[in-house]
């Protein structure tokens, strides 16, 4: 038999074969695996293989004895564990068989249970109640089963002990099963914690809808390590989680706060149509469809309809879905998003920006003053601080100058809008110039550096929609700017876009022509200038973006119940 080779530097006792190319690492392992062989050993690859000394062989034999003892100990441990598993399995099978004989009956001598939701249970402490919900968490501790119940309004720890924990249903209970529990609601002793500061001592319960276990168990289908595409496919299950549901609850509170704030300032809510035959922000991002033989679109904005309400309803707002057929996969774009829009009559540009700032701050104050929504913000964004006032106001021209002074460039595009690449395939970066549409990345970087809400205002007319009011030029030449603004928030970027609207009918007709728009389809919009015009302005706020800022979410996709983006319309 050829000698067994050992390389103490690069050999391996796990993958080695004892050959010169696949040497073992230790002489002790070589002696253990080949006790009667001859051995050749070297310190490292630069040395030569030589026979080991007698003293090293003696030491290796002791090491081999140690390896054998470890092997035997491991075998004994494995046998013991296997035996314990078998005994545990047999014990559990016996328990389950015996549990089938146990039939729970509600004790008629106990006080009648009061049906309750999990929210606001504190006032029912000391009483017998009946609750229903889903098994959110489940733990068996020495025959006592702890269930954290969820019903959408809150969470409740429930304790099953004695016979109620010995039924077949108790021993086979799974996460996300729906159950009904009845028992006494008790305040927790000092030093113990549970949702709400109390727990339910269960005396009767039943399964209403069992969730599967084994391969189909909830945590096997979805967990924290699940791929993003799987989470998107299983969005209906994702929203059962504490974070996702907290975001959606905060969203509801946010919308309520906006409605309360608008009501306090006499803005009336209206509901414009989503199926339209006019465009607002340009034809390139319109979803088109056939409407009884006519061409129609999903609305990009309800602004034009809101303007028609001013003469009869006064200042108005809507919370409506808007749609943009923009093939954008950024973390702040959706194909369908909730658009909060408002239109106000008899105001000027300064008043418009002040109104937006006041509304944002008032809504945040309302959320922080309400204990429920304040707790949600604390849960999702522990370091949140309400924005300092006044918001910074930065003119578009000054913003271009600031970007260049701070070395923030943008991608160069050709006449067709394609990004210009260098020989290595990298995007060619250039300084900003007046007339450029400030890119999202540059805009967001500026906002994050300044670290404060910013009104970026006074954009060139060629970058903005046809209906925006122009700022009169002092010299009569150069770029024409508009009374328009974007509100930028750190971490998110633009959350509001607003402007004063063209109030003069002749000016609006000229704007139609410049954009190649047929005025005939907009007769009803033009009539707002024909029959008693007024200075007016408005804005649109992206609810998902606002929520992403408030809850410190990386992407707006987390802030929509069922988000839609290019390629995603499921579930």
Short mmCIF file of N, CA, C and O in Angstrom, two decimals, residues 481-570:
data_model
loop_
_atom_site.label_atom_id
_atom_site.label_comp_id
_atom_site.label_asym_id
_atom_site.label_seq_id
_atom_site.Cartn_x
_atom_site.Cartn_y
_atom_site.Cartn_z
N UNK A 481 -40.98 81.42 -17.52
CA UNK A 481 -41.16 80.58 -16.34
C UNK A 481 -42.63 80.57 -15.91
O UNK A 481 -43.42 81.40 -16.34
N UNK A 482 -42.96 79.62 -15.05
CA UNK A 482 -44.35 79.45 -14.62
C UNK A 482 -44.47 79.60 -13.11
O UNK A 482 -43.51 79.39 -12.36
N UNK A 483 -45.67 79.92 -12.68
CA UNK A 483 -45.96 79.94 -11.25
C UNK A 483 -46.31 78.52 -10.83
O UNK A 483 -47.47 78.15 -10.63
N UNK A 484 -45.28 77.72 -10.75
CA UNK A 484 -45.43 76.30 -10.44
C UNK A 484 -44.46 75.92 -9.34
O UNK A 484 -43.43 76.57 -9.15
N UNK A 485 -44.76 74.84 -8.63
CA UNK A 485 -43.88 74.41 -7.54
C UNK A 485 -43.97 72.90 -7.33
O UNK A 485 -44.99 72.27 -7.64
N UNK A 486 -42.88 72.34 -6.84
CA UNK A 486 -42.84 70.96 -6.37
C UNK A 486 -42.41 71.01 -4.92
O UNK A 486 -41.47 71.74 -4.57
N UNK A 487 -43.08 70.26 -4.06
CA UNK A 487 -42.64 70.13 -2.67
C UNK A 487 -41.82 68.86 -2.55
O UNK A 487 -42.30 67.76 -2.83
N UNK A 488 -40.56 69.03 -2.14
CA UNK A 488 -39.62 67.92 -2.02
C UNK A 488 -39.40 67.59 -0.55
O UNK A 488 -39.19 68.48 0.27
N UNK A 489 -39.43 66.29 -0.24
CA UNK A 489 -39.21 65.85 1.13
C UNK A 489 -37.95 64.97 1.20
O UNK A 489 -37.73 64.13 0.33
N UNK A 490 -37.12 65.14 2.23
CA UNK A 490 -35.92 64.30 2.37
C UNK A 490 -36.27 62.82 2.37
O UNK A 490 -37.25 62.40 2.99
N UNK A 491 -35.47 62.04 1.65
CA UNK A 491 -35.66 60.59 1.62
C UNK A 491 -36.62 60.11 0.56
O UNK A 491 -36.60 58.94 0.18
N UNK A 492 -37.47 61.00 0.06
CA UNK A 492 -38.49 60.60 -0.93
C UNK A 492 -38.39 61.43 -2.20
O UNK A 492 -38.47 60.93 -3.31
N UNK A 493 -38.20 62.73 -2.04
CA UNK A 493 -38.21 63.63 -3.19
C UNK A 493 -39.57 64.29 -3.32
O UNK A 493 -40.21 64.62 -2.32
N UNK A 494 -40.02 64.46 -4.56
CA UNK A 494 -41.27 65.18 -4.80
C UNK A 494 -42.48 64.43 -4.25
O UNK A 494 -42.69 63.26 -4.56
N UNK A 495 -43.29 65.11 -3.44
CA UNK A 495 -44.55 64.53 -2.99
C UNK A 495 -45.75 65.36 -3.43
O UNK A 495 -46.88 64.88 -3.42
N UNK A 496 -45.50 66.63 -3.79
CA UNK A 496 -46.59 67.51 -4.23
C UNK A 496 -46.12 68.28 -5.46
O UNK A 496 -44.98 68.73 -5.52
N UNK A 497 -47.01 68.42 -6.43
CA UNK A 497 -46.79 69.31 -7.57
C UNK A 497 -47.98 70.23 -7.71
O UNK A 497 -49.12 69.77 -7.67
N UNK A 498 -47.72 71.53 -7.81
CA UNK A 498 -48.83 72.46 -7.88
C UNK A 498 -48.50 73.67 -8.75
O UNK A 498 -47.36 73.87 -9.15
N UNK A 499 -49.52 74.45 -9.04
CA UNK A 499 -49.31 75.67 -9.84
C UNK A 499 -50.54 76.54 -9.80
O UNK A 499 -51.64 76.10 -9.45
N UNK A 500 -50.33 77.80 -10.19
CA UNK A 500 -51.45 78.67 -10.53
C UNK A 500 -51.89 78.28 -11.94
O UNK A 500 -51.07 77.83 -12.76
N UNK A 501 -53.17 78.43 -12.24
CA UNK A 501 -53.71 78.04 -13.53
C UNK A 501 -53.93 79.29 -14.40
O UNK A 501 -54.16 80.39 -13.88
N UNK A 502 -53.85 79.10 -15.69
CA UNK A 502 -54.16 80.19 -16.62
C UNK A 502 -55.62 80.60 -16.41
O UNK A 502 -56.53 79.77 -16.50
N UNK A 503 -55.85 81.89 -16.13
CA UNK A 503 -57.20 82.38 -15.88
C UNK A 503 -57.80 83.06 -17.10
O UNK A 503 -59.03 83.19 -17.21
N UNK A 504 -56.97 83.48 -18.04
CA UNK A 504 -57.44 84.20 -19.22
C UNK A 504 -57.76 83.23 -20.34
O UNK A 504 -56.95 82.38 -20.70
N UNK A 505 -58.96 83.38 -20.95
CA UNK A 505 -59.39 82.43 -21.97
C UNK A 505 -58.51 82.49 -23.21
O UNK A 505 -58.13 81.45 -23.78
N UNK A 506 -58.15 83.68 -23.67
CA UNK A 506 -57.33 83.81 -24.87
C UNK A 506 -55.94 83.19 -24.66
O UNK A 506 -55.40 82.55 -25.55
N UNK A 507 -55.40 83.39 -23.48
CA UNK A 507 -54.09 82.80 -23.17
C UNK A 507 -54.18 81.28 -23.17
O UNK A 507 -53.27 80.58 -23.62
N UNK A 508 -55.29 80.75 -22.68
CA UNK A 508 -55.49 79.30 -22.67
C UNK A 508 -55.60 78.76 -24.10
O UNK A 508 -55.03 77.70 -24.40
N UNK A 509 -56.32 79.48 -24.98
CA UNK A 509 -56.45 79.06 -26.37
C UNK A 509 -55.07 78.98 -27.03
O UNK A 509 -54.75 78.03 -27.77
N UNK A 510 -54.22 79.97 -26.75
CA UNK A 510 -52.85 79.96 -27.29
C UNK A 510 -52.08 78.74 -26.75
O UNK A 510 -51.34 78.09 -27.49
N UNK A 511 -52.28 78.43 -25.48
CA UNK A 511 -51.59 77.28 -24.86
C UNK A 511 -52.01 75.97 -25.51
O UNK A 511 -51.20 75.08 -25.75
N UNK A 512 -53.32 75.86 -25.86
CA UNK A 512 -53.79 74.67 -26.58
C UNK A 512 -53.00 74.52 -27.88
O UNK A 512 -52.51 73.43 -28.22
N UNK A 513 -52.91 75.61 -28.62
CA UNK A 513 -52.25 75.56 -29.92
C UNK A 513 -50.78 75.20 -29.80
O UNK A 513 -50.25 74.44 -30.63
N UNK A 514 -50.12 75.74 -28.80
CA UNK A 514 -48.69 75.46 -28.62
C UNK A 514 -48.45 73.98 -28.35
O UNK A 514 -47.44 73.40 -28.77
N UNK A 515 -49.41 73.32 -27.67
CA UNK A 515 -49.26 71.90 -27.34
C UNK A 515 -49.89 70.99 -28.40
O UNK A 515 -49.85 69.77 -28.27
N UNK A 516 -50.48 71.59 -29.44
CA UNK A 516 -51.13 70.78 -30.47
C UNK A 516 -52.40 70.13 -30.00
O UNK A 516 -52.78 69.04 -30.46
N UNK A 517 -53.10 70.76 -29.06
CA UNK A 517 -54.33 70.21 -28.49
C UNK A 517 -55.53 70.82 -29.21
O UNK A 517 -55.61 72.03 -29.42
N UNK A 518 -56.47 69.97 -29.58
CA UNK A 518 -57.70 70.44 -30.20
C UNK A 518 -58.61 71.01 -29.11
O UNK A 518 -59.07 70.27 -28.22
N UNK A 519 -58.92 72.32 -29.13
CA UNK A 519 -59.74 72.93 -28.08
C UNK A 519 -61.14 72.38 -28.00
O UNK A 519 -61.79 72.50 -26.95
N UNK A 520 -61.62 71.77 -29.08
CA UNK A 520 -63.02 71.32 -29.11
C UNK A 520 -63.32 70.36 -27.96
O UNK A 520 -64.39 70.44 -27.33
N UNK A 521 -62.39 69.43 -27.69
CA UNK A 521 -62.63 68.44 -26.63
C UNK A 521 -62.59 69.06 -25.25
O UNK A 521 -63.08 68.47 -24.27
N UNK A 522 -62.02 70.26 -25.16
CA UNK A 522 -61.86 70.92 -23.87
C UNK A 522 -62.84 72.08 -23.70
O UNK A 522 -62.61 72.96 -22.87
N UNK A 523 -63.96 72.07 -24.45
CA UNK A 523 -64.90 73.18 -24.41
C UNK A 523 -65.38 73.47 -22.98
O UNK A 523 -65.55 74.62 -22.56
N UNK A 524 -65.60 72.40 -22.22
CA UNK A 524 -66.12 72.55 -20.86
C UNK A 524 -65.06 73.16 -19.92
O UNK A 524 -65.40 73.83 -18.95
N UNK A 525 -63.79 72.90 -20.21
CA UNK A 525 -62.70 73.48 -19.42
C UNK A 525 -62.50 74.95 -19.79
O UNK A 525 -62.32 75.80 -18.92
N UNK A 526 -62.60 75.24 -21.10
CA UNK A 526 -62.46 76.63 -21.56
C UNK A 526 -63.58 77.49 -21.02
O UNK A 526 -63.38 78.67 -20.70
N UNK A 527 -64.77 76.91 -20.88
CA UNK A 527 -65.92 77.68 -20.38
C UNK A 527 -65.68 78.25 -18.98
O UNK A 527 -66.33 79.24 -18.59
N UNK A 528 -64.76 77.66 -18.22
CA UNK A 528 -64.47 78.20 -16.88
C UNK A 528 -63.85 79.59 -16.97
O UNK A 528 -63.94 80.38 -16.04
N UNK A 529 -63.21 79.88 -18.10
CA UNK A 529 -62.64 81.22 -18.32
C UNK A 529 -63.65 82.14 -19.03
O UNK A 529 -63.59 83.36 -18.90
N UNK A 530 -64.57 81.53 -19.75
CA UNK A 530 -65.55 82.29 -20.52
C UNK A 530 -66.66 82.86 -19.63
O UNK A 530 -67.09 84.01 -19.80
N UNK A 531 -67.11 82.04 -18.68
CA UNK A 531 -68.22 82.45 -17.82
C UNK A 531 -67.72 82.80 -16.42
O UNK A 531 -67.91 82.04 -15.46
N UNK A 532 -67.07 83.93 -16.29
CA UNK A 532 -66.64 84.40 -14.98
C UNK A 532 -65.36 83.77 -14.50
O UNK A 532 -65.38 82.90 -13.63
N UNK A 533 -64.25 84.21 -15.06
CA UNK A 533 -62.96 83.62 -14.67
C UNK A 533 -62.49 84.17 -13.33
O UNK A 533 -63.04 85.16 -12.80
N UNK A 534 -61.47 83.54 -12.75
CA UNK A 534 -60.87 84.03 -11.51
C UNK A 534 -59.46 83.47 -11.39
O UNK A 534 -59.12 82.45 -12.01
N UNK A 535 -58.64 84.15 -10.62
CA UNK A 535 -57.30 83.63 -10.33
C UNK A 535 -57.47 82.41 -9.42
O UNK A 535 -58.15 82.49 -8.39
N UNK A 536 -56.87 81.32 -9.82
CA UNK A 536 -57.02 80.10 -9.02
C UNK A 536 -55.81 79.20 -9.21
O UNK A 536 -55.05 79.33 -10.17
N UNK A 537 -55.61 78.30 -8.28
CA UNK A 537 -54.48 77.38 -8.34
C UNK A 537 -54.80 76.10 -7.60
O UNK A 537 -55.80 76.00 -6.86
N UNK A 538 -53.96 75.13 -7.80
CA UNK A 538 -54.20 73.85 -7.14
C UNK A 538 -52.96 72.99 -7.16
O UNK A 538 -51.89 73.38 -7.63
N UNK A 539 -53.13 71.76 -6.69
CA UNK A 539 -51.98 70.86 -6.56
C UNK A 539 -52.44 69.41 -6.47
O UNK A 539 -53.62 69.12 -6.23
N UNK A 540 -51.49 68.53 -6.68
CA UNK A 540 -51.73 67.10 -6.52
C UNK A 540 -50.67 66.52 -5.60
O UNK A 540 -49.48 66.82 -5.74
N UNK A 541 -51.10 65.71 -4.65
CA UNK A 541 -50.20 65.06 -3.71
C UNK A 541 -50.28 63.56 -3.89
O UNK A 541 -51.36 62.97 -3.94
N UNK A 542 -49.11 62.91 -4.01
CA UNK A 542 -49.06 61.45 -4.11
C UNK A 542 -49.16 60.84 -2.73
O UNK A 542 -48.24 60.96 -1.92
N UNK A 543 -50.29 60.20 -2.44
CA UNK A 543 -50.52 59.66 -1.10
C UNK A 543 -49.46 58.64 -0.72
O UNK A 543 -48.95 58.63 0.41
N UNK A 544 -49.11 57.75 -1.66
CA UNK A 544 -48.10 56.73 -1.35
C UNK A 544 -46.74 57.35 -1.05
O UNK A 544 -46.01 56.88 -0.17
N UNK A 545 -46.38 58.41 -1.78
CA UNK A 545 -45.09 59.07 -1.51
C UNK A 545 -45.12 59.76 -0.15
O UNK A 545 -44.14 59.72 0.60
N UNK A 546 -46.23 60.42 0.16
CA UNK A 546 -46.34 61.08 1.46
C UNK A 546 -46.22 60.05 2.57
O UNK A 546 -45.52 60.27 3.58
N UNK A 547 -46.89 58.91 2.39
CA UNK A 547 -46.85 57.85 3.40
C UNK A 547 -45.45 57.24 3.51
O UNK A 547 -44.99 56.91 4.61
N UNK A 548 -44.76 57.11 2.38
CA UNK A 548 -43.39 56.59 2.40
C UNK A 548 -42.48 57.51 3.21
O UNK A 548 -41.59 57.04 3.94
N UNK A 549 -42.70 58.81 3.09
CA UNK A 549 -41.93 59.78 3.88
C UNK A 549 -42.29 59.66 5.36
O UNK A 549 -41.40 59.60 6.22
N UNK A 550 -43.56 59.60 5.65
CA UNK A 550 -44.03 59.58 7.04
C UNK A 550 -43.60 58.29 7.76
O UNK A 550 -43.18 58.33 8.92
N UNK A 551 -43.70 57.16 7.06
CA UNK A 551 -43.41 55.85 7.68
C UNK A 551 -42.00 55.35 7.38
O UNK A 551 -41.65 54.23 7.75
N UNK A 552 -41.22 56.17 6.68
CA UNK A 552 -39.83 55.84 6.33
C UNK A 552 -39.75 54.49 5.62
O UNK A 552 -39.02 53.59 6.00
N UNK A 553 -40.49 54.39 4.53
CA UNK A 553 -40.47 53.18 3.70
C UNK A 553 -39.54 53.41 2.51
O UNK A 553 -39.52 54.50 1.94
N UNK A 554 -38.82 52.37 2.10
CA UNK A 554 -37.88 52.49 1.00
C UNK A 554 -38.59 52.71 -0.32
O UNK A 554 -38.13 53.46 -1.18
N UNK A 555 -39.73 52.04 -0.51
CA UNK A 555 -40.44 52.14 -1.78
C UNK A 555 -41.92 52.40 -1.55
O UNK A 555 -42.51 51.93 -0.56
N UNK A 556 -42.53 53.14 -2.50
CA UNK A 556 -43.97 53.42 -2.41
C UNK A 556 -44.79 52.15 -2.60
O UNK A 556 -45.99 52.14 -2.28
N UNK A 557 -44.17 51.09 -3.10
CA UNK A 557 -44.91 49.84 -3.28
C UNK A 557 -45.40 49.28 -1.95
O UNK A 557 -46.38 48.55 -1.90
N UNK A 558 -44.70 49.61 -0.85
CA UNK A 558 -45.13 49.16 0.47
C UNK A 558 -46.33 49.95 0.96
O UNK A 558 -46.98 49.55 1.93
N UNK A 559 -46.63 51.08 0.31
CA UNK A 559 -47.63 52.01 0.82
C UNK A 559 -48.95 51.92 0.08
O UNK A 559 -49.83 52.76 0.27
N UNK A 560 -49.10 50.92 -0.77
CA UNK A 560 -50.33 50.69 -1.52
C UNK A 560 -50.86 49.31 -1.14
O UNK A 560 -50.08 48.38 -0.91
N UNK A 561 -52.19 49.18 -1.08
CA UNK A 561 -52.77 47.88 -0.72
C UNK A 561 -52.33 46.80 -1.70
O UNK A 561 -51.79 45.77 -1.31
N UNK A 562 -52.58 47.02 -2.98
CA UNK A 562 -52.13 46.11 -4.04
C UNK A 562 -51.45 46.96 -5.12
O UNK A 562 -52.10 47.42 -6.05
N UNK A 563 -50.15 47.19 -4.98
CA UNK A 563 -49.44 48.11 -5.88
C UNK A 563 -49.39 47.61 -7.31
O UNK A 563 -49.30 46.40 -7.58
N UNK A 564 -49.46 48.56 -8.24
CA UNK A 564 -49.37 48.28 -9.67
C UNK A 564 -48.18 49.05 -10.23
O UNK A 564 -48.06 50.25 -10.03
N UNK A 565 -47.31 48.31 -10.89
CA UNK A 565 -46.19 48.93 -11.61
C UNK A 565 -46.00 48.16 -12.90
O UNK A 565 -46.64 47.11 -13.09
N UNK A 566 -45.20 48.65 -13.84
CA UNK A 566 -45.10 47.98 -15.15
C UNK A 566 -44.84 46.48 -15.01
O UNK A 566 -43.86 46.07 -14.38
N UNK A 567 -45.73 45.69 -15.58
CA UNK A 567 -45.60 44.23 -15.52
C UNK A 567 -46.28 43.60 -14.32
O UNK A 567 -46.35 42.37 -14.22
N UNK A 568 -46.80 44.39 -13.40
CA UNK A 568 -47.41 43.84 -12.19
C UNK A 568 -48.86 44.28 -12.07
O UNK A 568 -49.15 45.45 -11.87
N UNK A 569 -49.78 43.33 -12.25
CA UNK A 569 -51.20 43.60 -12.02
C UNK A 569 -51.83 42.42 -11.28
O UNK A 569 -53.01 42.17 -11.37
N UNK A 570 -50.99 41.67 -10.53
CA UNK A 570 -51.42 40.50 -9.78
C UNK A 570 -50.94 40.65 -8.34
O UNK A 570 -49.82 41.11 -8.13
#
